[in-house]
XYZ file of C-alpha atoms in Angstrom:
719
model
C 30.614 -56.902 -45.666
C 33.992 -58.368 -46.541
C 36.577 -57.946 -43.740
C 39.416 -56.825 -46.009
C 37.507 -53.727 -47.076
C 38.244 -52.094 -43.760
C 41.797 -53.349 -43.888
C 42.427 -51.247 -46.933
C 42.036 -48.864 -45.883
C 53.380 -41.239 -14.718
C 55.473 -43.242 -13.875
C 54.681 -41.698 -10.806
C 55.706 -38.297 -9.635
C 54.449 -36.763 -6.413
C 51.135 -34.939 -6.845
C 51.501 -31.367 -8.066
C 49.303 -28.640 -9.464
C 50.017 -29.716 -13.072
C 46.796 -30.618 -14.861
C 45.645 -32.129 -18.139
C 42.516 -30.448 -19.568
C 39.374 -32.427 -18.795
C 38.421 -32.229 -22.466
C 41.778 -33.633 -23.626
C 41.426 -35.138 -27.096
C 44.770 -35.744 -28.810
C 48.119 -34.138 -29.549
C 48.109 -32.578 -33.017
C 50.431 -30.739 -35.410
C 50.735 -26.957 -35.161
C 52.308 -24.041 -36.989
C 53.564 -23.909 -40.546
C 54.010 -27.241 -42.298
C 57.745 -28.075 -42.677
C 59.241 -28.713 -46.100
C 59.782 -32.367 -45.157
C 55.998 -32.807 -45.187
C 55.390 -30.655 -48.273
C 58.045 -31.853 -50.697
C 57.158 -34.646 -53.120
C 58.945 -37.987 -52.866
C 60.311 -37.649 -56.409
C 61.990 -34.350 -55.536
C 63.448 -35.733 -52.317
C 65.184 -38.731 -53.808
C 66.485 -36.754 -56.811
C 68.059 -34.214 -54.456
C 69.743 -37.034 -52.543
C 70.978 -38.715 -55.727
C 72.721 -35.481 -56.639
C 74.118 -35.028 -53.127
C 75.421 -38.629 -52.890
C 77.056 -38.873 -56.322
C 80.490 -38.378 -54.795
C 79.899 -40.745 -51.898
C 82.812 -43.170 -52.047
C 81.143 -45.865 -49.949
C 78.377 -46.330 -52.521
C 78.752 -47.958 -55.897
C 77.274 -45.994 -58.785
C 74.270 -48.310 -58.909
C 73.699 -47.960 -55.164
C 73.494 -44.165 -55.179
C 69.938 -44.196 -56.534
C 68.969 -47.254 -54.462
C 70.081 -45.551 -51.273
C 68.337 -42.273 -52.098
C 65.076 -43.980 -53.101
C 64.822 -46.449 -50.214
C 65.704 -44.001 -47.438
C 63.463 -41.253 -48.805
C 60.575 -43.625 -49.463
C 60.621 -44.717 -45.836
C 60.849 -41.134 -44.583
C 58.218 -39.793 -46.958
C 55.632 -42.394 -45.999
C 56.357 -41.944 -42.313
C 55.963 -38.165 -42.550
C 52.926 -38.027 -44.842
C 51.111 -41.165 -43.671
C 49.711 -39.731 -40.463
C 52.162 -41.274 -37.965
C 54.436 -38.243 -37.513
C 53.768 -34.956 -35.710
C 55.362 -31.522 -36.166
C 54.954 -28.293 -34.227
C 53.323 -30.245 -31.382
C 54.358 -29.835 -27.750
C 56.724 -32.824 -27.866
C 58.461 -31.949 -31.146
C 58.875 -28.310 -30.095
C 60.448 -29.395 -26.804
C 62.788 -31.871 -28.521
C 63.945 -29.198 -30.956
C 64.643 -26.882 -28.020
C 66.850 -29.636 -26.613
C 68.692 -29.755 -29.938
C 69.246 -25.993 -29.651
C 70.905 -26.556 -26.293
C 72.938 -29.606 -27.325
C 74.234 -27.909 -30.489
C 74.616 -24.367 -29.183
C 78.297 -24.453 -30.203
C 77.629 -26.028 -33.600
C 75.129 -23.775 -35.429
C 75.873 -25.194 -38.880
C 75.101 -28.733 -37.729
C 71.984 -27.500 -35.924
C 70.604 -26.083 -39.186
C 70.758 -29.539 -40.770
C 68.775 -31.317 -38.049
C 65.115 -31.345 -36.928
C 63.019 -33.574 -34.672
C 59.536 -34.981 -35.266
C 57.421 -37.126 -32.967
C 56.094 -40.559 -33.911
C 52.751 -41.631 -32.435
C 54.012 -44.948 -31.116
C 54.211 -46.311 -27.580
C 57.428 -48.190 -28.347
C 60.445 -46.662 -26.617
C 62.680 -45.656 -29.485
C 64.482 -42.911 -31.381
C 66.213 -42.984 -34.745
C 67.818 -40.621 -37.216
C 67.751 -40.517 -40.999
C 70.404 -39.624 -43.531
C 68.321 -36.546 -44.388
C 68.895 -34.984 -40.947
C 65.554 -36.004 -39.431
C 65.501 -37.375 -35.892
C 62.378 -39.263 -34.852
C 61.399 -39.797 -31.233
C 58.405 -41.799 -30.075
C 55.731 -40.856 -27.570
C 56.740 -43.977 -25.646
C 60.279 -42.665 -25.180
C 59.131 -39.277 -23.873
C 56.540 -40.990 -21.679
C 59.082 -43.298 -20.021
C 62.139 -41.102 -19.368
C 62.342 -39.675 -15.868
C 64.323 -36.510 -16.580
C 65.116 -34.112 -19.394
C 68.745 -35.215 -19.203
C 67.831 -38.792 -20.116
C 65.991 -37.576 -23.214
C 68.839 -35.209 -24.091
C 71.353 -38.069 -24.126
C 69.150 -40.094 -26.505
C 69.023 -37.091 -28.848
C 72.798 -36.611 -28.580
C 73.202 -40.291 -29.475
C 71.061 -39.813 -32.608
C 73.030 -36.692 -33.584
C 76.149 -38.868 -33.553
C 74.479 -41.459 -35.777
C 73.783 -38.680 -38.277
C 77.219 -37.055 -38.210
C 78.924 -40.432 -38.661
C 76.569 -41.482 -41.493
C 75.637 -44.724 -39.786
C 72.485 -44.998 -41.897
C 74.724 -45.172 -44.952
C 76.798 -47.929 -43.352
C 73.626 -49.892 -42.572
C 72.328 -49.659 -46.149
C 72.648 -53.354 -46.968
C 70.538 -54.178 -43.915
C 67.917 -51.643 -45.031
C 67.608 -53.217 -48.465
C 67.004 -56.642 -46.955
C 64.441 -55.326 -44.486
C 62.344 -53.410 -47.003
C 62.449 -56.200 -49.571
C 61.218 -58.518 -46.783
C 64.113 -60.827 -47.306
C 65.498 -63.464 -44.971
C 64.479 -63.202 -41.325
C 62.612 -59.944 -42.023
C 60.043 -61.576 -44.314
C 57.271 -61.861 -41.701
C 57.807 -58.560 -39.857
C 54.985 -56.035 -39.717
C 55.446 -52.409 -40.784
C 56.437 -51.143 -37.327
C 58.922 -53.961 -36.770
C 60.493 -53.436 -40.199
C 60.729 -49.714 -39.535
C 62.705 -50.339 -36.354
C 64.834 -53.034 -37.963
C 65.782 -50.582 -40.715
C 67.935 -48.738 -38.169
C 69.842 -51.777 -36.999
C 73.404 -50.516 -36.772
C 76.543 -52.469 -36.035
C 77.681 -52.587 -32.427
C 80.724 -50.548 -33.417
C 78.404 -47.789 -34.648
C 76.462 -47.844 -31.389
C 79.574 -47.540 -29.255
C 80.833 -44.723 -31.478
C 77.507 -42.883 -31.128
C 77.550 -43.303 -27.333
C 81.091 -41.931 -27.138
C 80.531 -38.879 -29.313
C 77.156 -38.160 -27.699
C 79.058 -37.267 -24.532
C 80.543 -34.216 -26.287
C 77.137 -32.636 -26.933
C 75.613 -33.856 -23.676
C 78.281 -32.681 -21.246
C 78.766 -29.388 -23.071
C 75.062 -28.660 -22.476
C 75.581 -29.125 -18.731
C 73.633 -32.325 -18.097
C 74.341 -34.763 -15.285
C 76.588 -37.695 -16.195
C 74.658 -39.877 -13.752
C 71.500 -39.599 -15.811
C 73.193 -41.422 -18.673
C 73.176 -44.618 -16.616
C 69.590 -44.231 -15.422
C 68.636 -43.434 -19.019
C 70.129 -46.744 -20.117
C 67.892 -48.440 -17.541
C 64.854 -46.744 -19.086
C 65.823 -48.200 -22.464
C 66.402 -51.615 -20.879
C 62.867 -51.639 -19.441
C 61.182 -49.680 -22.203
C 58.613 -52.460 -22.679
C 57.191 -51.874 -19.185
C 54.237 -49.567 -18.353
C 54.733 -46.008 -17.149
C 54.528 -47.207 -13.516
C 54.306 -50.354 -11.445
C 51.020 -50.468 -9.547
C 48.887 -53.390 -8.400
C 45.730 -53.507 -10.522
C 42.460 -53.280 -8.583
C 39.260 -54.998 -9.735
C 37.072 -53.317 -7.124
C 35.376 -51.072 -9.661
C 33.738 -54.200 -11.139
C 32.657 -55.658 -7.798
C 30.092 -55.018 -5.087
C 29.070 -56.666 -1.810
C 27.540 -59.646 -3.630
C 29.721 -60.017 -6.718
C 33.427 -60.727 -6.450
C 35.711 -61.682 -9.324
C 36.338 -65.433 -9.152
C 39.866 -66.278 -8.049
C 40.121 -68.498 -11.120
C 40.622 -65.341 -13.212
C 43.085 -63.687 -10.820
C 46.761 -64.562 -11.098
C 48.409 -65.856 -7.908
C 51.562 -63.776 -8.363
C 52.925 -61.740 -11.246
C 56.244 -62.406 -12.941
C 59.110 -60.392 -11.529
C 60.740 -57.768 -13.715
C 63.947 -58.985 -15.294
C 66.969 -56.839 -14.611
C 69.538 -58.542 -16.819
C 71.441 -55.708 -18.438
C 74.093 -58.176 -19.616
C 71.713 -60.182 -21.804
C 73.151 -61.886 -24.889
C 73.132 -59.113 -27.514
C 74.055 -61.170 -30.557
C 70.611 -60.754 -32.169
C 69.776 -57.305 -30.775
C 69.886 -53.983 -32.633
C 72.039 -52.459 -29.865
C 74.831 -53.797 -27.641
C 73.543 -54.863 -24.241
C 73.151 -52.154 -21.609
C 75.942 -53.490 -19.405
C 78.521 -53.120 -22.198
C 77.288 -49.633 -23.063
C 77.507 -48.527 -19.416
C 81.056 -49.869 -19.162
C 82.113 -48.053 -22.332
C 80.600 -44.755 -21.152
C 82.222 -45.145 -17.712
C 85.627 -45.654 -19.288
C 85.138 -42.611 -21.500
C 84.002 -40.374 -18.629
C 87.155 -41.192 -16.676
C 89.318 -39.501 -19.281
C 87.045 -36.485 -19.730
C 86.491 -33.349 -17.722
C 82.858 -33.837 -16.736
C 82.832 -31.197 -14.013
C 79.922 -29.348 -15.577
C 76.800 -28.112 -13.813
C 75.401 -31.656 -13.840
C 71.771 -30.627 -14.197
C 68.793 -32.888 -14.822
C 66.614 -30.107 -16.227
C 67.947 -27.286 -18.403
C 65.394 -26.309 -21.075
C 62.353 -26.938 -18.879
C 61.927 -27.103 -15.129
C 60.828 -30.287 -13.382
C 57.182 -29.178 -13.100
C 57.067 -28.051 -16.746
C 58.557 -31.375 -17.780
C 55.967 -33.278 -15.747
C 53.111 -31.242 -17.248
C 54.297 -32.126 -20.744
C 54.777 -35.770 -19.809
C 51.243 -35.925 -18.373
C 49.860 -35.006 -21.775
C 52.098 -37.593 -23.426
C 50.772 -40.266 -21.071
C 47.211 -39.365 -22.027
C 48.142 -39.538 -25.708
C 49.702 -42.947 -25.102
C 46.302 -44.174 -23.886
C 44.870 -42.795 -27.130
C 47.467 -44.815 -29.037
C 46.710 -48.007 -27.113
C 43.019 -47.651 -27.965
C 43.703 -46.896 -31.623
C 45.815 -50.057 -31.949
C 43.320 -52.261 -30.089
C 45.661 -52.873 -27.133
C 42.857 -52.586 -24.586
C 44.619 -54.498 -21.825
C 47.535 -52.064 -21.679
C 45.046 -49.210 -21.968
C 43.126 -50.429 -18.894
C 46.305 -50.741 -16.867
C 47.656 -47.312 -17.825
C 44.266 -45.674 -17.237
C 44.186 -46.955 -13.672
C 47.738 -45.714 -13.082
C 46.745 -42.258 -14.349
C 43.551 -42.249 -12.301
C 45.632 -42.224 -9.128
C 46.553 -38.629 -9.967
C 43.498 -37.749 -12.077
C 40.703 -39.692 -10.337
C 37.688 -38.078 -12.018
C 39.134 -37.179 -15.386
C 36.448 -37.268 -18.089
C 38.808 -38.403 -20.860
C 40.112 -41.328 -18.805
C 36.563 -42.403 -17.987
C 35.640 -42.450 -21.685
C 38.773 -44.396 -22.578
C 38.031 -46.958 -19.873
C 34.537 -47.411 -21.300
C 36.052 -47.771 -24.768
C 38.521 -50.412 -23.565
C 35.760 -52.617 -22.187
C 33.588 -52.095 -25.241
C 36.530 -52.894 -27.552
C 37.252 -56.155 -25.707
C 33.563 -57.021 -25.898
C 33.441 -56.344 -29.636
C 36.580 -58.351 -30.341
C 35.324 -61.247 -28.227
C 32.004 -61.208 -30.068
C 33.894 -61.251 -33.394
C 36.016 -64.195 -32.217
C 39.071 -61.909 -32.312
C 39.914 -62.166 -28.629
C 43.481 -63.265 -29.369
C 44.252 -59.764 -30.667
C 44.216 -58.313 -27.166
C 44.650 -61.232 -24.757
C 47.566 -63.412 -25.837
C 51.018 -63.785 -24.390
C 50.457 -63.113 -20.674
C 53.378 -65.426 -19.862
C 55.718 -63.003 -21.634
C 54.468 -60.009 -19.641
C 56.384 -58.890 -16.556
C 55.282 -56.951 -13.511
C 51.832 -55.943 -12.274
C 50.431 -55.509 -15.787
C 50.550 -59.294 -16.157
C 47.506 -59.575 -13.885
C 45.341 -57.763 -16.448
C 46.689 -59.835 -19.334
C 46.055 -63.017 -17.323
C 42.463 -61.956 -16.614
C 41.799 -61.092 -20.271
C 43.304 -64.366 -21.446
C 41.317 -66.574 -19.061
C 37.957 -64.780 -19.223
C 35.779 -66.318 -21.989
C 33.545 -64.434 -24.410
C 30.459 -64.670 -22.192
C 32.327 -63.279 -19.215
C 33.792 -60.352 -21.150
C 30.332 -59.518 -22.507
C 28.711 -59.582 -19.069
C 31.413 -57.560 -17.320
C 31.682 -55.010 -20.140
C 27.923 -54.446 -20.217
C 27.785 -54.244 -16.416
C 30.584 -51.668 -16.243
C 29.340 -49.567 -19.176
C 25.812 -49.288 -17.747
C 26.670 -48.942 -14.057
C 29.299 -46.236 -14.539
C 27.386 -44.024 -16.981
C 24.051 -43.318 -15.275
C 24.972 -39.624 -15.140
C 26.251 -39.599 -18.758
C 23.166 -40.983 -20.516
C 22.797 -37.905 -22.745
C 26.328 -38.286 -24.133
C 25.978 -39.682 -27.688
C 29.182 -41.710 -27.289
C 27.879 -43.298 -24.090
C 24.462 -43.905 -25.622
C 26.037 -45.810 -28.501
C 28.200 -47.949 -26.208
C 25.223 -48.748 -23.994
C 23.084 -49.864 -26.900
C 25.794 -51.875 -28.640
C 26.959 -53.549 -25.431
C 23.469 -55.010 -24.947
C 23.340 -56.171 -28.581
C 26.654 -58.036 -28.190
C 25.467 -59.429 -24.862
C 22.259 -60.777 -26.400
C 24.274 -62.485 -29.127
C 26.778 -64.068 -26.736
C 24.891 -64.892 -23.518
C 21.655 -66.838 -23.152
C 18.968 -64.790 -21.511
C 18.226 -67.373 -18.795
C 21.861 -67.343 -17.626
C 21.426 -64.045 -15.785
C 19.142 -63.946 -12.754
C 17.110 -60.947 -11.639
C 17.305 -61.465 -7.866
C 19.786 -62.596 -5.250
C 18.635 -66.206 -4.750
C 22.016 -67.185 -3.294
C 25.557 -65.940 -3.207
C 28.405 -67.522 -5.124
C 31.793 -68.275 -3.634
C 34.762 -66.461 -5.134
C 37.145 -69.214 -3.990
C 36.900 -71.516 -6.979
C 39.530 -74.235 -7.013
C 41.667 -74.095 -10.119
C 42.478 -77.811 -10.333
C 38.932 -78.952 -11.057
C 36.647 -77.609 -13.753
C 33.826 -75.788 -11.966
C 31.236 -73.594 -13.579
C 33.692 -70.768 -13.605
C 31.187 -68.117 -14.694
C 28.562 -68.850 -12.039
C 29.697 -65.825 -10.065
C 28.426 -63.637 -12.915
C 24.839 -64.904 -12.808
C 23.970 -62.120 -10.393
C 25.927 -59.427 -12.241
C 22.811 -57.506 -13.330
C 20.637 -57.832 -10.228
C 21.121 -54.188 -9.288
C 20.838 -53.056 -12.910
C 17.484 -54.836 -13.308
C 16.088 -52.420 -10.708
C 16.680 -49.626 -13.249
C 13.650 -49.397 -15.524
C 15.693 -47.884 -18.383
C 18.187 -50.743 -18.337
C 15.439 -53.337 -17.909
C 13.577 -52.116 -20.970
C 16.726 -51.824 -23.089
C 17.913 -55.288 -21.995
C 14.700 -57.081 -22.990
C 14.461 -55.061 -26.208
C 17.984 -56.124 -27.232
C 17.171 -59.809 -26.774
C 13.940 -59.458 -28.765
C 15.752 -57.709 -31.621
C 18.504 -60.334 -31.757
C 15.944 -63.135 -31.720
C 13.976 -61.477 -34.546
C 17.163 -61.005 -36.547
C 18.059 -64.687 -36.192
C 14.592 -65.723 -37.365
C 14.928 -63.459 -40.398
C 18.338 -64.911 -41.249
C 16.997 -68.463 -40.946
C 14.078 -67.607 -43.216
C 16.357 -66.037 -45.806
C 18.644 -69.056 -45.701
C 15.697 -71.436 -46.161
C 14.234 -69.508 -49.084
C 17.617 -68.812 -50.647
C 16.969 -65.070 -50.609
C 20.336 -64.445 -48.985
C 22.247 -65.222 -52.165
C 24.541 -62.393 -53.192
C 23.710 -60.983 -56.582
C 26.006 -57.984 -56.890
C 28.557 -59.789 -59.042
C 28.285 -62.281 -61.873
C 31.810 -61.872 -63.207
C 34.783 -63.613 -61.558
C 37.104 -61.073 -59.940
C 34.458 -58.333 -59.868
C 32.493 -57.335 -56.793
C 30.439 -54.169 -56.445
C 28.053 -52.706 -53.931
C 26.270 -49.457 -54.771
C 24.563 -48.603 -51.515
C 24.965 -44.852 -51.996
C 23.507 -42.493 -54.569
C 23.308 -38.779 -55.332
C 26.749 -38.230 -53.813
C 28.137 -35.080 -55.418
C 30.654 -34.083 -52.748
C 33.317 -36.416 -51.424
C 36.258 -36.251 -49.045
C 38.949 -38.118 -50.948
C 42.338 -39.409 -49.880
C 44.956 -39.167 -52.607
C 44.863 -42.329 -54.767
C 47.649 -44.864 -54.312
C 49.381 -46.900 -56.976
C 51.558 -49.919 -56.213
C 53.836 -51.230 -58.959
C 55.036 -54.666 -57.889
C 57.289 -55.992 -60.647
C 59.374 -58.813 -59.220
C 61.598 -58.719 -62.295
C 62.951 -55.293 -61.301
C 64.933 -53.842 -58.405
C 63.011 -52.443 -55.447
C 64.036 -48.831 -56.084
C 62.707 -48.975 -59.652
C 59.385 -50.354 -58.409
C 59.055 -47.505 -55.918
C 59.840 -44.847 -58.527
C 57.280 -46.358 -60.913
C 54.670 -46.501 -58.153
C 55.178 -42.841 -57.322
C 54.877 -41.718 -60.943
C 51.685 -43.688 -61.471
C 50.208 -42.425 -58.186
C 50.781 -38.817 -59.282
C 49.135 -39.557 -62.616
C 46.244 -41.344 -60.893
C 45.628 -38.325 -58.673
C 45.426 -35.971 -61.657
C 43.007 -38.266 -63.457
C 40.795 -38.683 -60.390
C 40.222 -34.923 -60.281
C 39.387 -34.797 -63.998
C 37.122 -37.872 -64.054
C 35.257 -36.921 -60.889
C 34.485 -33.514 -62.388
C 33.085 -35.204 -65.520
C 30.848 -37.329 -63.295
C 29.700 -34.300 -61.278
C 31.460 -35.212 -58.025
C 33.368 -32.496 -56.156
C 36.513 -33.945 -54.522
C 37.960 -32.493 -51.321
C 41.494 -33.759 -50.750
C 42.911 -33.609 -47.221
C 46.361 -34.854 -48.264
C 46.933 -32.857 -51.417
C 50.175 -33.803 -53.183
C 50.751 -30.215 -54.305
C 52.963 -28.416 -51.782
C 51.267 -25.081 -52.373
C 47.907 -26.457 -51.215
C 49.020 -28.210 -48.039
C 47.947 -26.730 -44.702
C 48.388 -27.874 -41.123
C 44.648 -27.687 -40.500
C 43.873 -30.048 -43.401
C 46.753 -32.342 -42.407
C 45.367 -32.685 -38.863
C 41.992 -33.627 -40.342
C 43.715 -36.160 -42.585
C 45.525 -37.670 -39.576
C 42.208 -37.931 -37.737
C 40.639 -39.744 -40.695
C 43.626 -42.089 -40.950
C 43.400 -42.839 -37.221
C 39.707 -43.665 -37.645
C 40.426 -45.982 -40.590
C 43.207 -47.754 -38.688
C 40.991 -48.300 -35.676
C 38.094 -49.530 -37.837
C 40.412 -51.886 -39.713
C 41.055 -53.870 -36.522
C 37.603 -55.403 -36.660
C 36.142 -58.002 -38.946
C 32.637 -57.253 -40.139
C 30.693 -54.090 -39.337
C 28.885 -52.487 -36.440
C 31.947 -51.337 -34.495
C 31.893 -47.879 -32.962
C 35.524 -46.759 -32.786
C 36.604 -44.051 -30.371
C 37.820 -41.941 -33.287
C 34.197 -41.893 -34.508
C 33.652 -39.188 -31.891
C 35.484 -36.773 -34.161
C 33.599 -37.585 -37.364
C 30.693 -35.216 -36.720
C 33.123 -32.304 -36.687
C 34.693 -33.460 -39.965
C 31.277 -33.884 -41.622
C 30.144 -30.420 -40.585
C 33.433 -28.768 -41.503
C 33.501 -30.135 -45.059
C 29.740 -30.389 -45.556
C 29.747 -34.028 -46.662
C 29.017 -37.396 -45.099
C 31.272 -39.392 -47.407
C 34.927 -40.420 -47.548
C 36.467 -42.086 -50.610
C 39.574 -44.243 -51.059
C 41.078 -45.498 -54.296
C 44.090 -47.595 -55.099
C 45.409 -49.560 -58.051
C 48.096 -52.239 -57.992
C 49.851 -53.953 -60.864
C 51.663 -57.183 -60.015
C 54.131 -58.830 -62.400
C 56.333 -61.892 -61.984
C 58.147 -64.413 -64.128
C 56.535 -67.717 -65.013
C 58.087 -70.377 -62.815
C 59.829 -73.252 -64.547
C 57.477 -76.205 -65.044
C 59.256 -79.505 -65.683
C 56.130 -81.267 -66.924
C 55.411 -78.632 -69.566
C 59.047 -78.672 -70.649
C 59.119 -82.460 -70.982
C 55.883 -82.502 -73.022
C 57.156 -79.755 -75.325
C 60.431 -81.522 -76.157
C 58.492 -84.665 -76.983
C 57.177 -82.760 -79.992
C 59.259 -80.463 -82.086
C 56.207 -78.266 -82.727
C 55.549 -77.818 -79.012
C 58.853 -76.111 -78.201
C 57.909 -72.626 -79.564
C 54.670 -72.676 -77.591
C 56.515 -73.664 -74.420
C 59.157 -70.955 -74.882
C 56.452 -68.351 -75.471
C 54.695 -69.429 -72.285
C 57.904 -69.542 -70.248
C 59.182 -66.061 -71.139
C 55.787 -64.363 -70.947
C 55.357 -62.754 -67.499
C 52.287 -63.148 -65.315
C 50.270 -59.964 -64.734
C 47.558 -59.098 -62.261
C 45.761 -55.764 -62.021
C 43.699 -54.764 -58.971
C 41.319 -51.813 -58.798
C 39.748 -50.764 -55.507
C 37.294 -47.896 -54.959
C 35.615 -47.632 -51.544
C 33.346 -44.956 -50.067
C 32.534 -44.758 -46.361
C 29.350 -43.267 -44.988
C 30.829 -41.250 -42.113
C 27.419 -40.683 -40.544
C 26.929 -44.430 -40.140
C 30.626 -45.209 -39.767
C 30.416 -47.984 -42.351
C 31.202 -48.842 -45.984
C 28.378 -47.690 -48.246
C 29.825 -48.186 -51.719
C 32.598 -50.199 -53.314
C 34.042 -51.401 -56.607
C 36.542 -54.264 -56.305
C 38.011 -55.628 -59.511
C 40.916 -57.883 -60.307
C 42.124 -58.898 -63.776
C 44.932 -61.138 -65.049
C 46.047 -58.337 -67.352
C 48.658 -55.646 -67.932
C 48.159 -52.144 -66.610
C 46.431 -49.950 -69.161
C 45.715 -46.316 -68.426
C 42.475 -46.198 -70.431
C 41.108 -49.272 -68.669
C 41.628 -47.675 -65.233
C 40.111 -44.422 -66.553
C 36.926 -46.233 -67.545
C 36.609 -47.995 -64.194
C 37.295 -44.820 -62.228
C 34.760 -42.800 -64.218
C 32.195 -45.568 -63.751
C 32.780 -45.525 -59.970
C 32.260 -41.766 -59.729
C 29.288 -41.922 -62.074
C 27.584 -44.727 -60.126
C 28.201 -42.815 -56.902
C 26.409 -39.720 -58.217
C 23.590 -41.550 -60.014
C 19.966 -41.184 -58.960
C 18.408 -44.428 -57.750
């Protein structure tokens, strides 16, 4: 299977009675869906065009650009599965807004807060009155007051229209120009809100009005700045223990244990020339100067809306959701560290145990796929105790990860063998082990003990200490049988592959036309979960806002045609992200977010055979909608000018008759049309059907109609 198919697609409070449910799954949306999530992109930007027509800071041409770019970013953030509404965090943040703006009811009506499922520590406001806060921010602040000041700061950005002032920066970011060319989506999103230092100081100053009026402690402003300064750190500093992997005979070799971790930098006066905010030292000085001329003799409370214990209970759930986010993004090293921090307060929590199993399995899968760099690079840039885990992951080779992951998964789940999730991890861990480690490497008895004091300057057999890793496991008849069976199956599979290679029977025969690739592994599919089709109009001859408007129009048209053509082919479509506002429900949106989380987690891995943690939720989706299949469809049309070719020009001028042909070639744009239709078998967790087609041609509606009907028809055909 081609890798790009999938690509398409705390901290530490004293112990209290606050608890996180043992069956914790994830934080989800609740209540009635807000208009921000229901309104179409086309309506949003048109409303803003009308509202901004009298904006003196924008040229006439920029009014539409500003409305389109800002709304496009917001719309995709809100409807793409990254934002939450009505959840415990968003509700709490909106209650803080109520308190901060108690004396300004008209301003309060214009603002609302949504939560972004990101572990980055950040908050930002939009020109439309939306304030976004991340899970990472709520998970790292120590008091309600610290969070309240961040919100007050974002209110000031909104009231002073700082997004409007930063418009030129936004255009460069979203067009991927200059230094922003190589940024990923998350980095570009954050860079979009890069304000001038003058704007930041202005927001800090005016934030004091809302903050002090609400009765919060002025001292928490400074400690809140420190949270922002160290936002990249984990939720707590705690020495990581490897004892859960060891026993009396097996100790982790000192070669894989860092001698001492890097100290945490505390330079709040760092050079801020290239940063999105002024350095913390300058911001503290400015706030101090402002407080001296104000009457700040308020109640000076740290907690106003919630009490300390209520705040901690909410933050506990955020910390658990942060682990979820680490797993979903493939950041297994940070997940392992945070899990152990949380286990100090929740030592036997079922969710944490499952996530720890998933972290080891994920590292094993990535190592087996030669993708280890995705989770193990950059330990030299990590500060504090977490560096020890990054160092271990970086130094431990594929064989070692496979052995330790299999050892931990099997040894820690002997009482969970009936759990389908555990059963899958057990089986797959042995399959990866058999592919990565020679069978004769592991011994079945303690013939001798290995020293853990391996000198780092020479090159010893650094994995010798793992030869005895399974001695105790081999005494378990269930493990013994499964272990030998896995090696036999892998050996048989290799022999089959060699035979197919020798006979030539492994030649692909699903495509004989350049640019066309199809795999019809499914049939008789007459009911399909279907994400709304996407259309991307990439015309480099036109301005970015015009491309986005064209893309939206074509996507709406594509969605209407998909419903019509699927009905003709006898396939019933169930859309979880319906574009029609009247049909949108919170229940369906939560299911859509779950599906998107599963796709994002699956897309981390090259090849097939990965069992993502989000797969645990697929059975519920399949039963709820009575189908095993999920479909995706997108079309892109790419257009650019022909680049000047000096050789062609020279040859044409050599002959008078060649000039018209050259001019025709030069002014004729280059077109490329891509059509993608993919169906996942949710029961197997894998791609079961796809149509991939690319043509050097213009976009033609009838051509896409024929391909889409063929895809639906092939999907529902008897074989």
